XYZ file of N, CA and C in Angstrom:
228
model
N 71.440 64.068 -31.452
C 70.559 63.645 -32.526
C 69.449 64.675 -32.692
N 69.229 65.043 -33.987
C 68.530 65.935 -34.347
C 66.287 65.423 -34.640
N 65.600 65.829 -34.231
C 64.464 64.725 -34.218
C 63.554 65.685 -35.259
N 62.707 65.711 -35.944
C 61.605 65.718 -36.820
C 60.529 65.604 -36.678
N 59.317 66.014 -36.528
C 57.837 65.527 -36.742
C 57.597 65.793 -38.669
N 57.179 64.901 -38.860
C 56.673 65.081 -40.244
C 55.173 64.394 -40.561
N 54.034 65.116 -40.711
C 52.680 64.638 -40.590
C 52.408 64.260 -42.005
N 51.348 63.618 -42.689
C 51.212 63.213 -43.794
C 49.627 62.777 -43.868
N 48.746 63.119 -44.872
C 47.588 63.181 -45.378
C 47.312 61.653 -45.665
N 48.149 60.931 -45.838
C 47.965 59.530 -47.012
C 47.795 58.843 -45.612
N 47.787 57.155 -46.806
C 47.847 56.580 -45.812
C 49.690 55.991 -45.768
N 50.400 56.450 -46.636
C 51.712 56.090 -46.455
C 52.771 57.044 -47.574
N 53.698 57.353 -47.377
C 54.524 58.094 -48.380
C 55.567 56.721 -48.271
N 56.373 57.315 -49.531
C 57.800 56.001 -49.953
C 58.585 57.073 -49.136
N 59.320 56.131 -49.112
C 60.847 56.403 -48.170
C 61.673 57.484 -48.791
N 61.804 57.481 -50.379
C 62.860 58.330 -50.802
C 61.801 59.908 -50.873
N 60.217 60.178 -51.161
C 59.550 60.783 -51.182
C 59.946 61.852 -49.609
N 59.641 61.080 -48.435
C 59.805 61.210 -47.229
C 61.539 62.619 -47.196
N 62.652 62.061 -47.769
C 63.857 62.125 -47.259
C 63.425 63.515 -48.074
N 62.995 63.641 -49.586
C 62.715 65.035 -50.183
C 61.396 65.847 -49.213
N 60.830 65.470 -49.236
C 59.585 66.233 -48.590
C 59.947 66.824 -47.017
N 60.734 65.718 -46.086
C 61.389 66.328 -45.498
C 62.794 67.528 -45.539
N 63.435 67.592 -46.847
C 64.233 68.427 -47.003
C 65.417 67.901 -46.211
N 65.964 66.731 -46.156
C 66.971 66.211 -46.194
C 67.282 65.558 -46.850
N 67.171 65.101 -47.949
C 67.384 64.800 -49.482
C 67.300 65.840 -50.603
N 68.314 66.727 -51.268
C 67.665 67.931 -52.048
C 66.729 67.388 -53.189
N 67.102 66.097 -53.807
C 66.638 65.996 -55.293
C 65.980 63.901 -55.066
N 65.561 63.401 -55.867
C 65.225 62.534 -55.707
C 66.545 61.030 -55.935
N 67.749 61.801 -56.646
C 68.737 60.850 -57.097
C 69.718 60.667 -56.049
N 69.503 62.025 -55.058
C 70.367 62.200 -53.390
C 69.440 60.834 -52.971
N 68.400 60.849 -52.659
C 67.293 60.245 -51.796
C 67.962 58.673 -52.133
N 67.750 58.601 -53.219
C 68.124 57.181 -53.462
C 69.699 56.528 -53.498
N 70.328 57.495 -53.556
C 72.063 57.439 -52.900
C 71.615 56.853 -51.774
N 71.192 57.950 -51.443
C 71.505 58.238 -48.994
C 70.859 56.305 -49.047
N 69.684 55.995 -49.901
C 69.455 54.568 -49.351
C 70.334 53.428 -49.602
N 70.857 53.497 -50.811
C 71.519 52.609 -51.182
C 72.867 52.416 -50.848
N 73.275 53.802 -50.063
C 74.380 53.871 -48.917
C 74.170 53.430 -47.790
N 73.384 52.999 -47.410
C 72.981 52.068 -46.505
C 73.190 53.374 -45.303
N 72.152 54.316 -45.343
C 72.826 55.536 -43.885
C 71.282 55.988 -43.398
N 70.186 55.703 -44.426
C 69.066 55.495 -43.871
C 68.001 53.916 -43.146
N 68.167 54.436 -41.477
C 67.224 53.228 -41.197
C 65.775 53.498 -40.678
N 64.902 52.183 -41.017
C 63.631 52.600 -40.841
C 63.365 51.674 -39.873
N 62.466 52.363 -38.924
C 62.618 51.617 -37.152
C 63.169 50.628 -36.642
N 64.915 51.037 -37.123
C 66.082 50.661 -36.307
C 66.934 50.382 -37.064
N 66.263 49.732 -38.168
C 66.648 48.392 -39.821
C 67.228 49.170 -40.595
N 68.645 49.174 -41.343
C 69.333 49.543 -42.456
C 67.912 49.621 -43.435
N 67.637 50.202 -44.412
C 66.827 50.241 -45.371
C 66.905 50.669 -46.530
N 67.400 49.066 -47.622
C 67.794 50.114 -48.963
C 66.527 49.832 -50.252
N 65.607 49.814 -49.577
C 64.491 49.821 -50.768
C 63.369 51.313 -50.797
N 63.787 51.708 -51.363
C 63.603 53.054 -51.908
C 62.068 53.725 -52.035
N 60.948 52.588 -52.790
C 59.864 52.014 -52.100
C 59.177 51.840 -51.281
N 59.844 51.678 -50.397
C 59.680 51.327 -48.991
C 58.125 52.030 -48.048
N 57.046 51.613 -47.824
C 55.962 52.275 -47.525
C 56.380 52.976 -45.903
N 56.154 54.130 -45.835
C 56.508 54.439 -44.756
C 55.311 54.831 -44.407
N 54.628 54.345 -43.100
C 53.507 54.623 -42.298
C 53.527 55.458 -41.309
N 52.692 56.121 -40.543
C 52.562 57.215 -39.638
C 52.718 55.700 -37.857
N 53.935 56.637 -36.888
C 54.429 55.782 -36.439
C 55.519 54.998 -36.781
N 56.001 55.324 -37.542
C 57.562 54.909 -38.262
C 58.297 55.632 -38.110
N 59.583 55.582 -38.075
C 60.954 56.301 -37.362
C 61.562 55.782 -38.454
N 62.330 57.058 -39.135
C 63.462 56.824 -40.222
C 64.669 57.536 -39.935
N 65.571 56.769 -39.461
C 67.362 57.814 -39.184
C 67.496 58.092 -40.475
N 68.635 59.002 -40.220
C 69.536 59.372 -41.781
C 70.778 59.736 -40.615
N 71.838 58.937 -40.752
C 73.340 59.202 -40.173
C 74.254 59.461 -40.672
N 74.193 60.781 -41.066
C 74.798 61.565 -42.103
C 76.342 61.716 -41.590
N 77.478 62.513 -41.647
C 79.045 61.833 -41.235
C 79.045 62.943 -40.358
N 78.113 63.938 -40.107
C 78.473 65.054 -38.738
C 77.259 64.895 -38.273
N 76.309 64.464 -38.387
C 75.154 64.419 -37.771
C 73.870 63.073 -37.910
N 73.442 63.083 -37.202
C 71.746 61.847 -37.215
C 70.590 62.473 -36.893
N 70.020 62.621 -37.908
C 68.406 62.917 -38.026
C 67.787 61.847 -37.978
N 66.472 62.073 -36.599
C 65.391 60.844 -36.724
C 64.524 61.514 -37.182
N 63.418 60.835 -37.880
C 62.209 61.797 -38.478
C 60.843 60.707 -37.614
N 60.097 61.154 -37.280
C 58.833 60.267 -36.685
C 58.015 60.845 -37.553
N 57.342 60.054 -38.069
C 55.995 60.278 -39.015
C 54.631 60.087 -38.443
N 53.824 61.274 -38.657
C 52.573 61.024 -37.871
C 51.278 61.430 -39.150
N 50.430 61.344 -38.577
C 49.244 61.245 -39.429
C 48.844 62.776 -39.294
N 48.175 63.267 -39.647
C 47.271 64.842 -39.485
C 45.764 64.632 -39.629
């Protein structure tokens, strides 16, 4: 499993924002596939709301068909 730090200014980015900003989503219409494929989970949980507030301290997989990226989100 491949792991991530990704820091963030706010007090929360959306989930599909996250998958682009991290650069494992190229475009925003991938982002919202990968969720609604049910292959992104957010600390542990399938997650298909796109929306989704992601806070610093949150863990989002993406279990892509050769690989799993966790991303941990932290604050700066």
């Amino acid at each position: 499993m491949e792991k991530m730090n990704i820091n963030i200014t706010t007090e929360y980015i959306k989930l599909d924002q996250l998958l682009k900003f991290s650069a494992l989503a190229e475009s925003g219409a991938m982002a919202k596939d990968m969720i609604f494929d049910g292959i992104v989970s957010v600390n542990g949980e399938v997650c298909t709301m796109r929306g989704k507030k992601i806070r610093p301290g949150d863990k989002v997989t993406v279990e892509f068909e050769d690989a799993t990226v966790e991303v941990e989100v932290g604050a700066e």
